[in-house]
Coordinates of C-alpha atoms and ligand atoms in Angstrom, one line a residue:
M1 CA 26.5 11.3 -1.3
K2 CA 22.9 10.2 -0.5
L3 CA 21.7 6.9 0.8
A4 CA 18.2 5.6 1.3
A5 CA 17.5 2.7 3.7
L6 CA 14.4 0.6 3.2
G7 CA 12.8 -1.4 6.0
E8 CA 10.7 -1.4 9.2
V9 CA 10.9 0.6 12.4
M10 CA 9.2 -1.1 15.4
V11 CA 8.3 0.0 18.9
E12 CA 10.7 -1.8 21.3
L13 CA 9.8 -2.7 24.9
A14 CA 12.8 -3.8 27.0
P15 CA 13.1 -4.5 30.7
Q16 CA 14.9 -1.8 32.6
A17 CA 16.6 -4.3 34.9
V18 CA 18.7 -7.2 33.7
G19 CA 17.5 -10.7 34.7
P20 CA 14.0 -12.1 35.2
A21 CA 13.3 -9.7 38.1
H22 CA 9.8 -10.9 39.3
G23 CA 8.4 -9.0 42.2
V24 CA 7.0 -10.9 45.2
D25 CA 3.6 -10.5 43.6
G26 CA 4.8 -12.0 40.3
S27 CA 5.1 -8.6 38.7
K28 CA 7.7 -8.1 35.9
P29 CA 10.3 -5.4 35.8
L30 CA 9.5 -2.0 34.4
L31 CA 9.8 -1.7 30.6
R32 CA 11.6 1.0 28.7
Q33 CA 10.1 2.0 25.4
S34 CA 12.2 2.9 22.3
F35 CA 12.3 2.3 18.6
A36 CA 14.4 -0.1 16.6
G37 CA 14.8 -2.1 13.4
D38 CA 17.9 -3.4 11.6
T39 CA 17.9 -0.9 8.7
F40 CA 16.7 1.9 11.0
N41 CA 19.7 1.3 13.3
T42 CA 22.1 1.5 10.4
A43 CA 20.4 4.6 9.0
V44 CA 20.8 6.4 12.4
Y45 CA 24.5 5.7 12.6
I46 CA 25.1 6.6 8.9
A47 CA 23.3 9.9 9.4
R48 CA 25.5 10.6 12.5
S49 CA 28.5 10.3 10.3
G50 CA 27.3 13.2 8.2
V51 CA 26.1 11.3 5.1
S52 CA 22.7 12.4 3.9
V53 CA 20.1 9.6 4.7
S54 CA 16.5 9.0 3.8
Y55 CA 14.4 6.3 5.5
V56 CA 11.7 4.6 3.4
T57 CA 8.9 2.7 5.1
L58 CA 5.2 2.8 5.8
L59 CA 3.8 3.7 9.2
G60 CA 0.3 4.3 10.6
D61 CA -1.3 7.5 11.8
D62 CA -1.1 6.8 15.5
P63 CA 1.0 8.7 18.1
Y64 CA 3.8 6.0 17.9
S65 CA 4.1 6.5 14.1
D66 CA 4.3 10.2 14.7
E67 CA 7.0 9.7 17.3
I68 CA 9.0 7.5 14.9
Q69 CA 9.0 10.2 12.3
S70 CA 10.1 12.8 14.9
R71 CA 12.8 10.4 16.1
L72 CA 14.1 10.1 12.5
Q73 CA 14.0 13.8 12.0
S74 CA 15.9 14.4 15.3
E75 CA 18.7 12.3 13.7
G76 CA 18.6 14.5 10.6
I77 CA 17.1 11.7 8.5
D78 CA 14.8 12.7 5.7
I79 CA 11.3 11.2 6.0
G80 CA 9.8 12.3 2.7
G81 CA 9.7 8.7 1.6
I82 CA 7.5 7.6 4.4
E83 CA 3.8 6.9 3.7
Q84 CA 1.3 6.9 6.6
L85 CA -1.6 4.4 6.3
P86 CA -4.8 5.6 8.0
G87 CA -5.9 3.5 11.0
R88 CA -2.7 1.5 11.3
C89 CA 0.1 1.4 13.9
P90 CA 3.7 0.2 13.8
G91 CA 4.9 -3.3 14.7
L92 CA 6.0 -4.0 18.3
Y93 CA 8.5 -6.3 19.9
M94 CA 9.5 -7.1 23.5
I95 CA 12.8 -8.2 24.9
Q96 CA 13.1 -10.7 27.8
N97 CA 16.3 -11.3 29.7
S98 CA 16.9 -14.7 31.1
A99 CA 19.0 -15.2 34.3
D100 CA 22.1 -16.0 32.2
G101 CA 21.9 -12.7 30.3
E102 CA 20.5 -14.2 27.1
R103 CA 17.9 -12.0 25.4
Y104 CA 14.6 -13.4 23.9
F105 CA 12.5 -11.5 21.4
T106 CA 8.8 -11.7 20.9
Y107 CA 7.2 -9.9 17.9
W108 CA 3.8 -8.5 17.0
R109 CA 4.5 -7.3 13.5
G110 CA 2.1 -9.4 11.3
E111 CA -0.1 -6.3 10.7
S112 CA 2.8 -3.9 10.4
P113 CA 2.2 -1.2 7.7
A114 CA 5.8 -1.7 6.6
R115 CA 4.6 -5.0 5.0
Q116 CA 3.1 -2.8 2.3
L117 CA 6.5 -1.6 1.1
F118 CA 6.4 -1.3 -2.7
A119 CA 3.0 -2.9 -2.8
A120 CA 0.2 -2.1 -5.3
G121 CA -2.1 0.7 -4.0
T122 CA 0.7 2.5 -2.1
Q123 CA 2.6 5.6 -3.3
R124 CA 5.4 3.5 -4.7
E125 CA 5.8 5.6 -7.9
A126 CA 6.5 8.7 -5.7
V127 CA 8.9 6.5 -3.6
K128 CA 10.7 5.4 -6.8
S129 CA 11.2 9.0 -7.9
R130 CA 12.8 9.8 -4.5
L131 CA 15.0 6.7 -4.7
R132 CA 16.2 7.7 -8.2
E133 CA 17.9 10.7 -6.5
M134 CA 20.1 8.5 -4.3
D135 CA 23.6 7.2 -4.8
C136 CA 23.1 4.1 -2.7
I137 CA 20.1 2.0 -1.6
Y138 CA 20.5 -0.1 1.5
L139 CA 18.2 -3.0 2.4
S140 CA 18.3 -6.3 4.3
G141 CA 16.9 -9.8 4.3
I142 CA 14.4 -8.6 6.9
T143 CA 13.2 -5.9 4.5
L144 CA 12.6 -8.6 1.9
A145 CA 11.1 -11.1 4.3
I146 CA 8.3 -8.7 5.4
M147 CA 7.4 -7.6 1.8
Q148 CA 4.7 -9.3 -0.3
S149 CA 6.1 -11.4 -3.2
Q150 CA 4.7 -9.2 -6.0
A151 CA 6.2 -6.1 -4.3
R152 CA 9.6 -7.8 -4.1
T153 CA 9.5 -8.3 -7.9
E154 CA 8.6 -4.6 -8.3
L155 CA 11.5 -3.7 -6.1
L156 CA 13.9 -6.0 -7.9
D157 CA 12.9 -4.5 -11.3
F158 CA 13.5 -1.0 -9.8
L159 CA 16.9 -1.9 -8.5
R160 CA 17.9 -3.2 -11.9
E161 CA 17.0 0.2 -13.4
F162 CA 18.7 2.0 -10.5
R163 CA 21.9 0.2 -11.0
G164 CA 21.7 0.6 -14.7
N165 CA 21.8 4.4 -14.1
G166 CA 24.9 4.1 -11.9
G167 CA 23.3 3.6 -8.4
R168 CA 24.8 1.2 -5.9
V169 CA 22.9 -1.3 -3.9
A170 CA 24.1 -2.5 -0.5
F171 CA 22.5 -5.6 1.1
D172 CA 22.8 -7.5 4.4
S173 CA 21.1 -10.9 4.2
N174 CA 20.1 -10.7 8.0
Y175 CA 18.3 -14.0 7.8
R176 CA 15.5 -14.5 10.4
S177 CA 13.9 -17.9 9.7
R178 CA 10.6 -17.0 11.5
L179 CA 9.8 -14.2 9.0
W180 CA 10.0 -16.6 6.0
D181 CA 7.5 -19.2 4.8
S182 CA 10.3 -21.6 4.3
V183 CA 14.1 -21.7 4.0
E184 CA 13.7 -22.5 0.3
V185 CA 11.7 -19.3 -0.4
A186 CA 14.3 -17.3 1.6
R187 CA 17.1 -18.8 -0.5
D188 CA 15.4 -18.1 -3.8
V189 CA 14.6 -14.5 -2.9
V190 CA 18.1 -13.8 -1.5
M191 CA 19.7 -15.3 -4.6
E192 CA 17.6 -13.0 -6.8
F193 CA 18.6 -9.9 -4.9
L194 CA 22.2 -10.9 -4.9
Q195 CA 22.1 -10.4 -8.7
Q196 CA 21.3 -6.8 -8.0
T197 CA 23.8 -6.2 -5.1
D198 CA 27.0 -4.2 -5.4
I199 CA 28.1 -4.4 -1.7
A200 CA 27.2 -7.4 0.3
L201 CA 27.6 -7.1 4.1
F202 CA 26.9 -10.5 5.5
T203 CA 27.3 -12.2 8.9
F204 CA 28.7 -15.7 8.7
E205 CA 26.1 -16.9 11.3
D206 CA 23.3 -15.9 8.9
E207 CA 25.0 -17.7 6.0
Q208 CA 25.2 -20.8 8.2
A209 CA 21.5 -20.6 9.1
L210 CA 20.4 -19.9 5.6
W211 CA 22.7 -22.1 3.5
A212 CA 24.0 -24.6 6.1
D213 CA 27.6 -23.5 5.4
T214 CA 30.2 -24.9 7.7
R215 CA 33.1 -22.8 6.5
P216 CA 33.4 -19.1 5.4
A217 CA 35.0 -20.4 2.2
Q218 CA 31.6 -21.8 1.1
S219 CA 29.8 -18.5 1.6
L220 CA 32.6 -16.7 -0.3
K221 CA 32.4 -19.1 -3.2
R222 CA 28.6 -19.0 -3.5
N223 CA 28.5 -15.2 -3.4
C224 CA 31.3 -14.9 -5.8
R225 CA 29.4 -17.1 -8.3
A226 CA 26.3 -14.9 -7.8
G227 CA 28.5 -12.0 -9.1
I228 CA 29.0 -10.0 -5.9
A229 CA 31.9 -7.6 -6.6
E230 CA 32.4 -6.5 -3.0
L231 CA 31.7 -9.0 -0.2
V232 CA 32.3 -8.4 3.5
L233 CA 31.8 -11.3 5.8
K234 CA 31.4 -10.4 9.5
R235 CA 32.3 -13.0 12.1
G236 CA 31.8 -11.5 15.6
P237 CA 35.3 -11.1 17.2
E238 CA 36.9 -13.1 14.4
P239 CA 38.7 -11.2 11.6
V240 CA 36.4 -9.6 9.0
L241 CA 36.8 -11.1 5.5
L242 CA 36.8 -9.0 2.4
Q243 CA 36.5 -10.6 -1.1
R244 CA 37.1 -8.2 -3.9
D245 CA 38.6 -8.3 -7.4
G246 CA 39.2 -12.0 -6.8
Q247 CA 41.3 -11.4 -3.8
L248 CA 40.5 -12.4 -0.2
S249 CA 41.8 -10.3 2.7
A250 CA 41.3 -10.5 6.5
V251 CA 41.1 -7.5 8.9
D252 CA 41.5 -8.2 12.6
V253 CA 38.7 -7.0 14.9
P254 CA 40.3 -4.9 17.7
P255 CA 39.5 -6.5 21.1
V256 CA 36.6 -4.8 23.0
P257 CA 37.5 -5.0 26.8
K258 CA 33.9 -5.1 28.0
V259 CA 31.2 -6.4 25.7
V260 CA 27.9 -5.3 27.3
D261 CA 25.4 -6.2 24.6
T262 CA 26.0 -7.2 21.0
T263 CA 22.5 -6.0 19.8
G264 CA 23.1 -3.8 16.8
A265 CA 26.7 -4.9 16.2
G266 CA 26.2 -5.9 12.6
D267 CA 23.9 -2.9 11.9
S268 CA 26.4 -0.4 13.2
F269 CA 29.3 -2.2 11.4
N270 CA 27.3 -1.8 8.2
A271 CA 26.8 1.9 9.0
G272 CA 30.5 2.5 9.6
Y273 CA 31.4 0.6 6.4
L274 CA 28.9 2.3 4.1
A275 CA 29.5 5.8 5.5
A276 CA 33.2 5.4 4.8
R277 CA 32.7 3.8 1.4
L278 CA 30.3 6.6 0.3
Q279 CA 32.9 9.2 1.4
G280 CA 35.5 7.5 -0.9
A281 CA 37.4 5.3 1.6
S282 CA 38.8 2.0 0.4
P283 CA 37.0 -1.2 1.4
L284 CA 39.8 -2.1 3.9
A285 CA 39.6 1.4 5.5
S286 CA 35.8 1.0 5.6
I287 CA 36.1 -2.3 7.4
A288 CA 38.2 -0.5 10.1
E289 CA 35.4 2.1 10.4
G290 CA 32.8 -0.7 10.6
N291 CA 34.7 -2.3 13.4
R292 CA 35.1 1.0 15.2
Y293 CA 31.3 1.7 15.1
A294 CA 30.5 -1.8 16.2
A295 CA 33.0 -1.6 19.1
Q296 CA 31.3 1.5 20.5
V297 CA 27.8 0.0 20.1
I298 CA 28.6 -3.3 21.9
G299 CA 29.9 -1.4 24.8
Y300 CA 26.3 -0.1 25.5
R301 CA 23.0 -1.7 26.2
G302 CA 20.6 -1.6 23.2
A303 CA 21.2 -1.0 19.5
I304 CA 21.4 2.8 19.5
I305 CA 23.8 4.8 21.7
P306 CA 22.4 8.0 23.1
R307 CA 23.5 10.7 20.7
A308 CA 25.4 12.8 23.3
E309 CA 27.6 9.8 24.0
N310 CA 28.3 8.9 20.4
P311 CA 30.8 11.4 19.2
V312 CA 31.9 11.3 15.5
H313 CA 35.7 10.7 15.3
A314 CA 37.9 11.4 12.4
M315 CA 38.5 8.4 10.2
E316 CA 41.5 6.2 11.2
N317 CA 44.3 5.2 8.9
S318 CA 43.9 2.0 6.9
P319 CA 44.2 -1.1 8.9
V320 CA 46.8 -3.7 8.3
A321 CA 45.1 -6.4 6.2
R322 CA 46.4 -9.9 5.5
T323 CA 45.9 -11.7 2.2
V324 CA 44.5 -15.1 3.0
A325 CA 43.8 -18.2 0.9
D326 CA 40.3 -19.4 1.0
T327 CA 41.5 -22.8 2.1
A328 CA 42.5 -21.0 5.4
V329 CA 38.9 -20.1 6.1
Ligands
AMP1 P1 28.5 -9.9 14.0 O1 27.3 -9.4 13.4 O2 28.3 -10.6 15.3 O3 29.4 -10.7 13.1 O4 29.4 -8.6 14.4 C1 29.6 -7.5 13.6 C2 30.8 -6.8 14.0 O5 30.6 -6.4 15.4 C3 32.1 -7.5 14.0 O6 32.6 -7.5 12.7 C4 32.9 -6.8 15.0 O7 33.3 -5.5 14.4 C5 31.9 -6.4 16.0 N1 31.9 -7.5 17.1 C6 30.9 -8.4 17.3 N2 31.2 -9.1 18.4 C7 32.4 -8.7 18.9 C8 33.2 -9.0 20.0 N3 32.9 -10.0 20.8 N4 34.3 -8.3 20.2 C9 34.7 -7.3 19.4 N5 33.9 -6.9 18.3 C10 32.8 -7.6 18.1

């Protein structure tokens, strides 16, 4: 099975020490540099499960873009779908920790080459040819938010063709309001892409922010009307909901004794879920895998666990799922 993830990888700068550790001279803590991005995080964990993964984006031709490509290759991820734009460099974001442990993000990504994804003048026909070889294409609301509107239409048309030929599309709405012109535009675009989605992996918090839902039942109903056949609704430590074939089930999230940092929880859940699904597991067994990946990641600082500390386990047995009525959620 082959999956391609579409999106943006950014340079990440995070303080080494927790808390606003100002020195006596007002200096800030030392920063640790790494790379991150929602679909990139998911791609890394899927690749670690042994599924063949390609990452599709645009980068520059600077040393950081070269490092990103080396980083992907070191995870065994195919980079043949990456185009390098001359004179450009990747987006950047910084993390700040407040005294109470909250994390704040500041982005410099307006000029990011990834914004040219599927745009006219890029090598998009070559990218489409590569994508046609895939079994599954994974993208997120962040991927869509950074794309130009004409390029989104081009991608939508391509996904229609891809699904017509038997390919599956997995989508996480990952709503980040700052990336969109307005909530109305975000809603319209997400609705269009829902029509071309086979597996929806949503977080209820994003559904609340995008659609002002107050109850999971509202998200389930709307996505069902949009024609989503397989819908997974993540809710932090609350049971994960699965709506499939008109049936709603809930799978408990095993308690995690020490939650260190929830960055990457949803991304790693998606990786566990998709890796298992692509290897033939049922949706319920795949939710158990998603929970297991996320439980490991939230026990560490940052979105990506060092490879040496991230062993691949054999898949666990199917979890016990409860059938629930949508009036209960
Ligand atoms: P979220 O994106 O916050 O809904 O979380 C995605 C997944 O991460 C959940 O479905 C759980 O598997 C896991 N997760 C998130 N927060 C917690 C938590 N506090 N305790 C245990 N698991 C969690």
